[in-house]
Amino acid sequence: MDRLFFLFYSLVSILLYLIALPFLFLFSFKQKYKRSIPARFFLWNNPPLKANGIWFHSCSFGEAKAIKPLVDALPQEALRMSTTTQTGFEAISAYTEESRYLPFEPLLFVWMRPQKVLVVMEAEFWYLLFALAKRGGAKTLLVNARMSDRSFPKYRKMTWLYKQIFRHIDEVYAQTSQDKERLESLGAKNVRVTGNIKLSQLPIPTKQLKKPAGMLVCGASTHEGEEALILQAYLSLKKEEKNVKLLLVPRHPERFDKVGHLANDFAIQHSLCMQRYSENQALTGDIVLVDVLGELVNLYAISDLVILGGAFEPIGGHNAAEAAQFGCRIISGKYYFNQRDIFSAIEGIAVVEASNLARRVQQYAQLKPTKIKVRTDLSPIVQSIKKML
């Protein structure tokens, strides 16, 4: 059965790849995909990773940054990295020169080299990635594994597929007991609860910024529709607290210019001053568009109030612990379903409806400074990997 499924899946993935080629070629000219699509689907400037290493695969910028505690505990010369996004690639490139975009599955047959260990983050369930790595002799680990309330029903409909995937995963390290139960129902074996890796070692400031006088509000990791909401909430606060500034930090760099135009128009309309952080880091404007990557933790360190994006729209939320480590007051929307375990580990987060954000921001003095209650122990994962060295 396993061999027949392997053959069937491989043929289907090849067929889909061939059908998609003309569309992929056209998409490769878009700014957002100009590096990732040629690398992933045409192997352009994307040579194979060196063999016999510890291969980490993560998707997003946040996941790539979260594996740093594991990376720091292992020999640098053994590290191999892959990702599927441009922001993720920028993050993993800081760990090792052996960093690549993960090719689309059928291309793995010619691209992949045998590794000692494959470590995959969260929910990157690529069948051929695990199957071919296992056939090449690698020990396969799924770490920080999760199964949200929203996604679990969809996964259950495809249980037949995930049972095949989990046949090729040796060990699973889940975020919560509920994740463990859900993953086991999909066929996972050797599942252990270790907590969320994002709580094990939080990013620390890379430099000390000078806090401007007055109150500083940070609209962090925002998505489409959230910037306008936060700008209106800021305006309501500004009418009461004259000496307050807003940092606006879009989640995705391809939206920097769009959000910049939105913030500039808003500033002009309300007689405010707007600046771009990339042009001036002095934080002198009423509204500051943070249009660079890697600065958020530095800004959290000097912020009084954080409005955490990704949860006022049904995105799933973002890591509140990065701000909570500084005791920031934090307001989040209700759609934080991908971050429930992190939110439950933090005291003091205010969760509000989007329609009530402005009123809650005006009542910021009633909010409590946040505090992280629990951390995560990564030693079982590190020990498992080191056994293969």
mmCIF file of C-alpha atoms in Angstrom:
data_model
loop_
_atom_site.group_PDB
_atom_site.id
_atom_site.type_symbol
_atom_site.label_atom_id
_atom_site.label_comp_id
_atom_site.label_asym_id
_atom_site.label_seq_id
_atom_site.Cartn_x
_atom_site.Cartn_y
_atom_site.Cartn_z
ATOM 1 C CA MET A 1 0.000 0.000 0.000
ATOM 2 C CA ASP A 2 2.791 2.411 0.912
ATOM 3 C CA ARG A 3 4.596 1.796 -2.373
ATOM 4 C CA LEU A 4 1.409 2.195 -4.416
ATOM 5 C CA PHE A 5 0.550 5.431 -2.609
ATOM 6 C CA PHE A 6 4.092 6.726 -3.122
ATOM 7 C CA LEU A 7 3.819 6.045 -6.861
ATOM 8 C CA PHE A 8 0.314 7.519 -7.129
ATOM 9 C CA TYR A 9 1.213 10.675 -5.169
ATOM 10 C CA SER A 10 4.400 11.191 -7.169
ATOM 11 C CA LEU A 11 2.588 10.898 -10.510
ATOM 12 C CA VAL A 12 -0.174 13.291 -9.423
ATOM 13 C CA SER A 13 2.338 15.867 -8.166
ATOM 14 C CA ILE A 14 4.264 15.669 -11.451
ATOM 15 C CA LEU A 15 1.044 16.134 -13.436
ATOM 16 C CA LEU A 16 0.024 19.139 -11.334
ATOM 17 C CA TYR A 17 3.483 20.604 -11.761
ATOM 18 C CA LEU A 18 3.334 20.331 -15.539
ATOM 19 C CA ILE A 19 -0.146 21.877 -15.675
ATOM 20 C CA ALA A 20 0.926 24.773 -13.454
ATOM 21 C CA LEU A 21 4.166 25.600 -15.289
ATOM 22 C CA PRO A 22 2.766 28.351 -17.592
ATOM 23 C CA PHE A 23 1.087 30.091 -14.643
ATOM 24 C CA LEU A 24 4.193 29.786 -12.476
ATOM 25 C CA PHE A 25 6.263 31.347 -15.238
ATOM 26 C CA LEU A 26 3.943 34.374 -15.351
ATOM 27 C CA PHE A 27 3.827 34.723 -11.552
ATOM 28 C CA SER A 28 7.625 34.632 -11.387
ATOM 29 C CA PHE A 29 7.703 38.182 -12.797
ATOM 30 C CA LYS A 30 5.812 39.567 -9.796
ATOM 31 C CA GLN A 31 7.988 41.339 -7.248
ATOM 32 C CA LYS A 32 6.698 39.184 -4.394
ATOM 33 C CA TYR A 33 7.714 35.928 -6.104
ATOM 34 C CA LYS A 34 10.692 36.939 -8.260
ATOM 35 C CA ARG A 35 13.109 34.913 -6.117
ATOM 36 C CA SER A 36 10.984 32.170 -4.611
ATOM 37 C CA ILE A 37 9.152 30.864 -7.699
ATOM 38 C CA PRO A 38 12.239 30.527 -9.962
ATOM 39 C CA ALA A 39 14.092 28.816 -7.106
ATOM 40 C CA ARG A 40 11.275 26.511 -6.001
ATOM 41 C CA PHE A 41 9.752 25.544 -9.320
ATOM 42 C CA PHE A 42 12.641 25.914 -11.790
ATOM 43 C CA LEU A 43 15.652 25.320 -9.448
ATOM 44 C CA TRP A 44 17.102 28.644 -10.565
ATOM 45 C CA ASN A 45 20.139 29.487 -8.396
ATOM 46 C CA ASN A 46 18.990 26.779 -6.016
ATOM 47 C CA PRO A 47 21.615 24.013 -5.805
ATOM 48 C CA PRO A 48 21.106 21.001 -3.516
ATOM 49 C CA LEU A 49 22.059 21.186 0.140
ATOM 50 C CA LYS A 50 25.252 19.444 1.181
ATOM 51 C CA ALA A 51 24.673 15.889 2.338
ATOM 52 C CA ASN A 52 24.865 14.429 5.855
ATOM 53 C CA GLY A 53 23.702 17.428 7.841
ATOM 54 C CA ILE A 54 20.843 18.499 10.099
ATOM 55 C CA TRP A 55 18.174 19.856 7.790
ATOM 56 C CA PHE A 56 15.652 22.340 9.193
ATOM 57 C CA HIS A 57 12.625 23.289 7.137
ATOM 58 C CA SER A 58 10.395 26.208 8.145
ATOM 59 C CA CYS A 59 7.917 28.310 6.210
ATOM 60 C CA SER A 60 7.480 31.844 7.472
ATOM 61 C CA PHE A 61 9.805 34.501 8.863
ATOM 62 C CA GLY A 62 8.408 33.864 12.345
ATOM 63 C CA GLU A 63 9.010 30.117 12.182
ATOM 64 C CA ALA A 64 12.500 30.621 10.821
ATOM 65 C CA LYS A 65 13.344 32.974 13.700
ATOM 66 C CA ALA A 66 11.760 30.610 16.240
ATOM 67 C CA ILE A 67 14.179 27.755 15.494
ATOM 68 C CA LYS A 68 17.151 29.835 16.661
ATOM 69 C CA PRO A 69 17.356 28.124 20.092
ATOM 70 C CA LEU A 70 17.675 24.752 18.364
ATOM 71 C CA VAL A 71 20.164 26.103 15.850
ATOM 72 C CA ASP A 72 22.330 27.590 18.615
ATOM 73 C CA ALA A 73 22.496 24.211 20.383
ATOM 74 C CA LEU A 74 23.887 22.359 17.346
ATOM 75 C CA PRO A 75 27.170 22.422 15.383
ATOM 76 C CA GLN A 76 27.073 25.237 12.850
ATOM 77 C CA GLU A 77 28.883 23.182 10.205
ATOM 78 C CA ALA A 78 26.088 20.578 10.282
ATOM 79 C CA LEU A 79 23.250 23.029 9.652
ATOM 80 C CA ARG A 80 21.149 22.877 6.505
ATOM 81 C CA MET A 81 18.123 25.168 6.023
ATOM 82 C CA SER A 82 15.161 25.481 3.688
ATOM 83 C CA THR A 83 12.031 27.597 3.457
ATOM 84 C CA THR A 84 9.246 28.461 1.019
ATOM 85 C CA THR A 85 8.950 32.233 1.482
ATOM 86 C CA GLN A 86 11.184 35.200 0.725
ATOM 87 C CA THR A 87 11.030 36.531 4.296
ATOM 88 C CA GLY A 88 11.759 33.056 5.609
ATOM 89 C CA PHE A 89 14.795 32.831 3.356
ATOM 90 C CA GLU A 90 16.148 36.118 4.675
ATOM 91 C CA ALA A 91 15.884 34.713 8.208
ATOM 92 C CA ILE A 92 17.515 31.314 7.588
ATOM 93 C CA SER A 93 20.351 32.856 5.586
ATOM 94 C CA ALA A 94 21.623 34.347 8.850
ATOM 95 C CA TYR A 95 22.203 30.824 10.222
ATOM 96 C CA THR A 96 24.241 29.243 7.439
ATOM 97 C CA GLU A 97 25.234 29.572 3.804
ATOM 98 C CA GLU A 98 23.590 26.187 3.328
ATOM 99 C CA SER A 99 20.176 27.845 3.036
ATOM 100 C CA ARG A 100 17.803 27.171 0.157
ATOM 101 C CA TYR A 101 14.249 27.527 -1.076
ATOM 102 C CA LEU A 102 12.465 24.173 -0.815
ATOM 103 C CA PRO A 103 11.702 22.926 -4.339
ATOM 104 C CA PHE A 104 8.207 21.812 -5.236
ATOM 105 C CA GLU A 105 7.751 18.160 -4.355
ATOM 106 C CA PRO A 106 8.448 16.314 -7.662
ATOM 107 C CA LEU A 107 11.701 18.256 -8.047
ATOM 108 C CA LEU A 108 12.927 16.781 -4.765
ATOM 109 C CA PHE A 109 13.729 13.540 -6.618
ATOM 110 C CA VAL A 110 16.671 15.219 -8.371
ATOM 111 C CA TRP A 111 17.436 17.915 -5.782
ATOM 112 C CA MET A 112 17.481 16.163 -2.422
ATOM 113 C CA ARG A 113 20.668 14.743 -0.889
ATOM 114 C CA PRO A 114 20.765 12.288 2.062
ATOM 115 C CA GLN A 115 20.758 13.979 5.474
ATOM 116 C CA LYS A 116 21.189 12.678 9.017
ATOM 117 C CA VAL A 117 18.136 14.465 10.400
ATOM 118 C CA LEU A 118 15.160 16.332 8.937
ATOM 119 C CA VAL A 119 13.438 18.757 11.329
ATOM 120 C CA VAL A 120 10.201 20.321 10.042
ATOM 121 C CA MET A 121 8.361 23.143 11.805
ATOM 122 C CA GLU A 122 4.675 23.184 12.763
ATOM 123 C CA ALA A 123 2.383 22.147 9.892
ATOM 124 C CA GLU A 124 4.557 21.809 6.774
ATOM 125 C CA PHE A 125 3.073 18.460 5.735
ATOM 126 C CA TRP A 126 4.854 17.713 2.447
ATOM 127 C CA TYR A 127 4.539 13.980 1.797
ATOM 128 C CA LEU A 128 7.503 13.586 -0.558
ATOM 129 C CA LEU A 129 9.721 15.719 1.692
ATOM 130 C CA PHE A 130 9.307 13.264 4.560
ATOM 131 C CA ALA A 131 9.144 10.118 2.415
ATOM 132 C CA LEU A 132 12.295 10.861 0.403
ATOM 133 C CA ALA A 133 14.213 12.064 3.460
ATOM 134 C CA LYS A 134 13.311 8.849 5.264
ATOM 135 C CA ARG A 135 14.335 6.732 2.282
ATOM 136 C CA GLY A 136 17.658 8.557 2.295
ATOM 137 C CA GLY A 137 18.309 7.467 5.855
ATOM 138 C CA ALA A 138 17.292 10.597 7.775
ATOM 139 C CA LYS A 139 15.639 10.634 11.171
ATOM 140 C CA THR A 140 12.494 12.728 10.703
ATOM 141 C CA LEU A 141 11.074 15.102 13.314
ATOM 142 C CA LEU A 142 8.020 17.358 13.309
ATOM 143 C CA VAL A 143 8.525 20.055 15.960
ATOM 144 C CA ASN A 144 6.274 22.732 17.418
ATOM 145 C CA ALA A 145 3.426 20.755 15.891
ATOM 146 C CA ARG A 146 -0.027 22.227 16.239
ATOM 147 C CA MET A 147 -3.572 21.638 15.040
ATOM 148 C CA SER A 148 -5.834 24.663 15.547
ATOM 149 C CA ASP A 149 -9.588 24.580 16.127
ATOM 150 C CA ARG A 150 -10.066 26.100 12.712
ATOM 151 C CA SER A 151 -7.797 23.778 10.732
ATOM 152 C CA PHE A 152 -8.455 20.440 12.472
ATOM 153 C CA PRO A 153 -11.829 19.727 10.776
ATOM 154 C CA LYS A 154 -10.175 20.270 7.384
ATOM 155 C CA TYR A 155 -7.332 17.894 8.263
ATOM 156 C CA ARG A 156 -9.792 15.232 9.472
ATOM 157 C CA LYS A 157 -11.418 15.164 6.037
ATOM 158 C CA MET A 158 -8.004 14.190 4.637
ATOM 159 C CA THR A 159 -7.057 11.668 7.340
ATOM 160 C CA TRP A 160 -6.159 9.100 4.679
ATOM 161 C CA LEU A 161 -3.437 11.451 3.386
ATOM 162 C CA TYR A 162 -2.002 12.410 6.777
ATOM 163 C CA LYS A 163 -1.823 8.783 7.887
ATOM 164 C CA GLN A 164 0.511 8.233 4.925
ATOM 165 C CA ILE A 165 2.583 11.298 5.803
ATOM 166 C CA PHE A 166 2.950 10.315 9.460
ATOM 167 C CA ARG A 167 4.208 6.868 8.422
ATOM 168 C CA HIS A 168 7.413 8.683 7.499
ATOM 169 C CA ILE A 169 7.734 10.890 10.618
ATOM 170 C CA ASP A 170 9.689 9.289 13.471
ATOM 171 C CA GLU A 171 8.977 11.751 16.281
ATOM 172 C CA VAL A 172 6.461 14.546 16.834
ATOM 173 C CA TYR A 173 6.865 17.321 19.417
ATOM 174 C CA ALA A 174 3.500 18.980 19.996
ATOM 175 C CA GLN A 175 2.688 22.352 21.508
ATOM 176 C CA THR A 176 -0.199 21.208 23.736
ATOM 177 C CA SER A 177 -1.960 18.059 24.953
ATOM 178 C CA GLN A 178 -4.877 18.877 22.677
ATOM 179 C CA ASP A 179 -2.520 19.118 19.705
ATOM 180 C CA LYS A 180 -1.108 15.723 20.691
ATOM 181 C CA GLU A 181 -4.555 14.103 20.693
ATOM 182 C CA ARG A 182 -5.482 15.630 17.356
ATOM 183 C CA LEU A 183 -2.209 14.666 15.705
ATOM 184 C CA GLU A 184 -2.484 11.097 16.973
ATOM 185 C CA SER A 185 -5.989 10.877 15.512
ATOM 186 C CA LEU A 186 -4.401 11.691 12.137
ATOM 187 C CA GLY A 187 -1.852 8.897 12.496
ATOM 188 C CA ALA A 188 1.056 10.541 14.321
ATOM 189 C CA LYS A 189 3.205 8.296 16.515
ATOM 190 C CA ASN A 190 5.805 8.973 19.212
ATOM 191 C CA VAL A 191 4.129 12.276 20.086
ATOM 192 C CA ARG A 192 5.478 14.248 23.039
ATOM 193 C CA VAL A 193 4.221 17.568 24.429
ATOM 194 C CA THR A 194 7.075 20.072 24.813
ATOM 195 C CA GLY A 195 5.237 23.392 24.570
ATOM 196 C CA ASN A 196 5.652 26.145 22.033
ATOM 197 C CA ILE A 197 9.184 26.635 20.778
ATOM 198 C CA LYS A 198 8.473 30.360 20.440
ATOM 199 C CA LEU A 199 8.429 30.595 24.252
ATOM 200 C CA SER A 200 11.742 28.828 24.793
ATOM 201 C CA GLN A 201 14.037 31.681 23.864
ATOM 202 C CA LEU A 202 12.501 34.973 22.856
ATOM 203 C CA PRO A 203 14.339 37.397 20.558
ATOM 204 C CA ILE A 204 16.253 40.074 22.402
ATOM 205 C CA PRO A 205 16.872 43.654 21.254
ATOM 206 C CA THR A 206 19.722 44.062 18.818
ATOM 207 C CA LYS A 207 20.135 47.706 19.714
ATOM 208 C CA GLN A 208 18.824 50.237 22.204
ATOM 209 C CA LEU A 209 16.494 52.794 20.680
ATOM 210 C CA LYS A 210 15.839 56.173 22.262
ATOM 211 C CA LYS A 211 12.244 56.383 23.410
ATOM 212 C CA PRO A 212 10.551 59.633 22.394
ATOM 213 C CA ALA A 213 8.836 61.725 25.041
ATOM 214 C CA GLY A 214 5.249 60.799 25.794
ATOM 215 C CA MET A 215 3.342 57.613 25.091
ATOM 216 C CA LEU A 216 4.341 55.156 22.357
ATOM 217 C CA VAL A 217 1.766 52.851 20.754
ATOM 218 C CA CYS A 218 2.929 50.017 18.488
ATOM 219 C CA GLY A 219 0.545 48.555 15.894
ATOM 220 C CA ALA A 220 2.508 45.332 15.342
ATOM 221 C CA SER A 221 2.445 42.706 12.562
ATOM 222 C CA THR A 222 -0.642 44.168 10.908
ATOM 223 C CA HIS A 223 -2.562 42.779 7.944
ATOM 224 C CA GLU A 224 -4.937 44.150 5.315
ATOM 225 C CA GLY A 225 -7.781 46.035 6.984
ATOM 226 C CA GLU A 226 -6.087 46.330 10.364
ATOM 227 C CA GLU A 227 -4.011 49.454 9.706
ATOM 228 C CA ALA A 228 -7.103 51.600 9.078
ATOM 229 C CA LEU A 229 -8.653 50.255 12.280
ATOM 230 C CA ILE A 230 -5.544 51.043 14.325
ATOM 231 C CA LEU A 231 -5.170 54.499 12.803
ATOM 232 C CA GLN A 232 -8.717 55.380 13.866
ATOM 233 C CA ALA A 233 -8.088 54.050 17.392
ATOM 234 C CA TYR A 234 -4.887 56.092 17.565
ATOM 235 C CA LEU A 235 -6.744 59.221 16.472
ATOM 236 C CA SER A 236 -9.260 58.746 19.296
ATOM 237 C CA LEU A 237 -6.405 58.490 21.793
ATOM 238 C CA LYS A 238 -4.558 61.424 20.233
ATOM 239 C CA LYS A 239 -7.510 63.710 20.940
ATOM 240 C CA GLU A 240 -7.087 62.977 24.656
ATOM 241 C CA GLU A 241 -3.329 62.385 24.891
ATOM 242 C CA LYS A 242 -1.593 65.001 22.759
ATOM 243 C CA ASN A 243 1.892 63.579 23.284
ATOM 244 C CA VAL A 244 1.366 60.086 21.826
ATOM 245 C CA LYS A 245 2.989 58.492 18.787
ATOM 246 C CA LEU A 246 2.014 55.466 16.704
ATOM 247 C CA LEU A 247 4.399 52.909 15.239
ATOM 248 C CA LEU A 248 2.735 51.037 12.381
ATOM 249 C CA VAL A 249 4.487 47.749 11.514
ATOM 250 C CA PRO A 250 2.955 45.780 8.594
ATOM 251 C CA ARG A 251 3.583 42.034 8.732
ATOM 252 C CA HIS A 252 4.586 41.634 5.081
ATOM 253 C CA PRO A 253 7.187 43.845 3.371
ATOM 254 C CA GLU A 254 5.360 43.807 0.026
ATOM 255 C CA ARG A 255 2.648 45.910 1.706
ATOM 256 C CA PHE A 256 4.997 48.621 3.020
ATOM 257 C CA ASP A 257 4.277 51.074 0.196
ATOM 258 C CA LYS A 258 0.517 50.503 0.251
ATOM 259 C CA VAL A 259 0.346 51.046 4.013
ATOM 260 C CA GLY A 260 2.667 54.026 3.626
ATOM 261 C CA HIS A 261 0.200 55.711 1.267
ATOM 262 C CA LEU A 262 -2.673 54.914 3.623
ATOM 263 C CA ALA A 263 -0.851 56.360 6.645
ATOM 264 C CA ASN A 264 0.294 59.443 4.742
ATOM 265 C CA ASP A 265 -3.222 60.229 3.497
ATOM 266 C CA PHE A 266 -4.560 59.740 7.023
ATOM 267 C CA ALA A 267 -1.902 62.047 8.460
ATOM 268 C CA ILE A 268 -2.650 64.786 5.925
ATOM 269 C CA GLN A 269 -6.388 64.494 6.542
ATOM 270 C CA HIS A 270 -5.948 64.932 10.305
ATOM 271 C CA SER A 271 -3.044 67.425 10.299
ATOM 272 C CA LEU A 272 -0.535 64.911 11.647
ATOM 273 C CA CYS A 273 3.098 64.225 10.761
ATOM 274 C CA MET A 274 3.981 60.881 9.171
ATOM 275 C CA GLN A 275 7.467 59.447 8.561
ATOM 276 C CA ARG A 276 9.031 56.240 7.225
ATOM 277 C CA TYR A 277 11.381 54.441 9.604
ATOM 278 C CA SER A 278 13.721 53.495 6.769
ATOM 279 C CA GLU A 279 14.363 57.202 6.146
ATOM 280 C CA ASN A 280 14.554 58.402 9.766
ATOM 281 C CA GLN A 281 14.906 56.249 12.889
ATOM 282 C CA ALA A 282 14.546 59.152 15.315
ATOM 283 C CA LEU A 283 10.779 58.502 15.778
ATOM 284 C CA THR A 284 9.871 62.149 15.400
ATOM 285 C CA GLY A 285 6.569 61.778 13.511
ATOM 286 C CA ASP A 286 3.115 61.329 15.006
ATOM 287 C CA ILE A 287 2.791 58.212 12.828
ATOM 288 C CA VAL A 288 5.870 56.148 11.975
ATOM 289 C CA LEU A 289 5.648 53.479 9.267
ATOM 290 C CA VAL A 290 8.201 50.804 10.183
ATOM 291 C CA ASP A 291 9.144 49.639 6.694
ATOM 292 C CA VAL A 292 12.119 47.421 7.582
ATOM 293 C CA LEU A 293 12.429 43.859 8.911
ATOM 294 C CA GLY A 294 14.015 42.773 12.172
ATOM 295 C CA GLU A 295 13.216 45.910 14.202
ATOM 296 C CA LEU A 296 10.038 44.842 15.962
ATOM 297 C CA VAL A 297 11.679 43.502 19.129
ATOM 298 C CA ASN A 298 13.689 46.741 19.446
ATOM 299 C CA LEU A 299 10.462 48.722 19.177
ATOM 300 C CA TYR A 300 8.628 46.509 21.665
ATOM 301 C CA ALA A 301 11.331 47.326 24.206
ATOM 302 C CA ILE A 302 10.320 51.013 24.209
ATOM 303 C CA SER A 303 6.555 50.688 23.573
ATOM 304 C CA ASP A 304 3.929 51.431 26.208
ATOM 305 C CA LEU A 305 0.997 49.824 24.420
ATOM 306 C CA VAL A 306 1.026 47.139 21.721
ATOM 307 C CA ILE A 307 -1.946 46.558 19.419
ATOM 308 C CA LEU A 308 -1.095 43.116 18.065
ATOM 309 C CA GLY A 309 -2.213 42.498 14.499
ATOM 310 C CA GLY A 310 -3.263 39.314 12.780
ATOM 311 C CA ALA A 311 -6.267 38.869 15.089
ATOM 312 C CA PHE A 312 -8.672 41.663 14.136
ATOM 313 C CA GLU A 313 -9.087 39.858 10.830
ATOM 314 C CA PRO A 314 -9.370 36.013 10.748
ATOM 315 C CA ILE A 315 -5.618 35.481 10.285
ATOM 316 C CA GLY A 316 -4.835 33.525 13.455
ATOM 317 C CA GLY A 317 -2.813 36.016 15.483
ATOM 318 C CA HIS A 318 0.909 36.450 16.144
ATOM 319 C CA ASN A 319 3.376 35.774 18.937
ATOM 320 C CA ALA A 320 2.415 37.979 21.898
ATOM 321 C CA ALA A 321 5.328 36.730 24.019
ATOM 322 C CA GLU A 322 7.832 38.882 22.128
ATOM 323 C CA ALA A 323 6.119 41.996 23.487
ATOM 324 C CA ALA A 324 5.078 40.479 26.822
ATOM 325 C CA GLN A 325 8.703 39.889 27.827
ATOM 326 C CA PHE A 326 8.981 43.687 28.212
ATOM 327 C CA GLY A 327 5.771 43.957 30.225
ATOM 328 C CA CYS A 328 3.999 45.886 27.476
ATOM 329 C CA ARG A 329 0.257 46.380 27.743
ATOM 330 C CA ILE A 330 -1.196 44.343 24.878
ATOM 331 C CA ILE A 331 -4.505 44.509 23.030
ATOM 332 C CA SER A 332 -5.452 41.766 20.568
ATOM 333 C CA GLY A 333 -8.418 40.952 18.384
ATOM 334 C CA LYS A 334 -10.443 37.787 18.930
ATOM 335 C CA TYR A 335 -9.050 35.801 15.968
ATOM 336 C CA TYR A 336 -5.898 34.488 17.666
ATOM 337 C CA PHE A 337 -6.737 30.811 17.065
ATOM 338 C CA ASN A 338 -3.178 29.907 15.928
ATOM 339 C CA GLN A 339 -1.686 31.370 19.107
ATOM 340 C CA ARG A 340 -3.995 30.022 21.819
ATOM 341 C CA ASP A 341 -1.230 28.229 23.716
ATOM 342 C CA ILE A 342 0.981 31.328 23.743
ATOM 343 C CA PHE A 343 -1.897 33.562 24.824
ATOM 344 C CA SER A 344 -2.768 31.140 27.623
ATOM 345 C CA ALA A 345 0.829 31.353 28.858
ATOM 346 C CA ILE A 346 0.637 35.158 29.212
ATOM 347 C CA GLU A 347 -1.184 37.186 31.832
ATOM 348 C CA GLY A 348 -2.819 40.512 31.014
ATOM 349 C CA ILE A 349 -3.652 40.428 27.278
ATOM 350 C CA ALA A 350 -6.861 42.341 26.521
ATOM 351 C CA VAL A 351 -8.917 40.673 23.774
ATOM 352 C CA VAL A 352 -11.476 42.943 22.111
ATOM 353 C CA GLU A 353 -13.841 43.113 19.171
ATOM 354 C CA ALA A 354 -12.582 45.272 16.305
ATOM 355 C CA SER A 355 -15.510 47.627 16.844
ATOM 356 C CA ASN A 356 -14.398 48.237 20.446
ATOM 357 C CA LEU A 357 -10.703 48.824 19.761
ATOM 358 C CA ALA A 358 -10.817 52.629 19.887
ATOM 359 C CA ARG A 359 -12.646 52.627 23.234
ATOM 360 C CA ARG A 360 -10.226 50.068 24.716
ATOM 361 C CA VAL A 361 -7.216 52.063 23.564
ATOM 362 C CA GLN A 362 -8.648 55.150 25.262
ATOM 363 C CA GLN A 363 -8.885 53.058 28.441
ATOM 364 C CA TYR A 364 -5.260 51.895 28.215
ATOM 365 C CA ALA A 365 -4.535 53.029 31.786
ATOM 366 C CA GLN A 366 -6.815 50.239 33.041
ATOM 367 C CA LEU A 367 -4.743 47.571 31.281
ATOM 368 C CA LYS A 368 -2.233 45.539 33.262
ATOM 369 C CA PRO A 369 1.367 45.022 32.168
ATOM 370 C CA THR A 370 1.648 41.562 30.600
ATOM 371 C CA LYS A 371 3.676 38.735 32.115
ATOM 372 C CA ILE A 372 4.835 35.377 30.735
ATOM 373 C CA LYS A 373 3.820 32.539 33.074
ATOM 374 C CA VAL A 374 5.541 29.508 31.473
ATOM 375 C CA ARG A 375 8.504 28.688 29.218
ATOM 376 C CA THR A 376 9.382 25.699 27.042
ATOM 377 C CA ASP A 377 12.058 23.017 27.444
ATOM 378 C CA LEU A 378 13.718 22.101 24.144
ATOM 379 C CA SER A 379 16.226 19.639 25.592
ATOM 380 C CA PRO A 380 14.314 16.500 24.415
ATOM 381 C CA ILE A 381 14.432 17.734 20.818
ATOM 382 C CA VAL A 382 18.114 18.679 21.007
ATOM 383 C CA GLN A 383 19.019 15.311 22.556
ATOM 384 C CA SER A 384 17.106 13.433 19.867
ATOM 385 C CA ILE A 385 18.949 15.315 17.100
ATOM 386 C CA LYS A 386 22.383 14.925 18.688
ATOM 387 C CA LYS A 387 21.970 11.146 18.830
ATOM 388 C CA MET A 388 22.304 11.149 15.037
ATOM 389 C CA LEU A 389 25.555 13.143 14.911
#
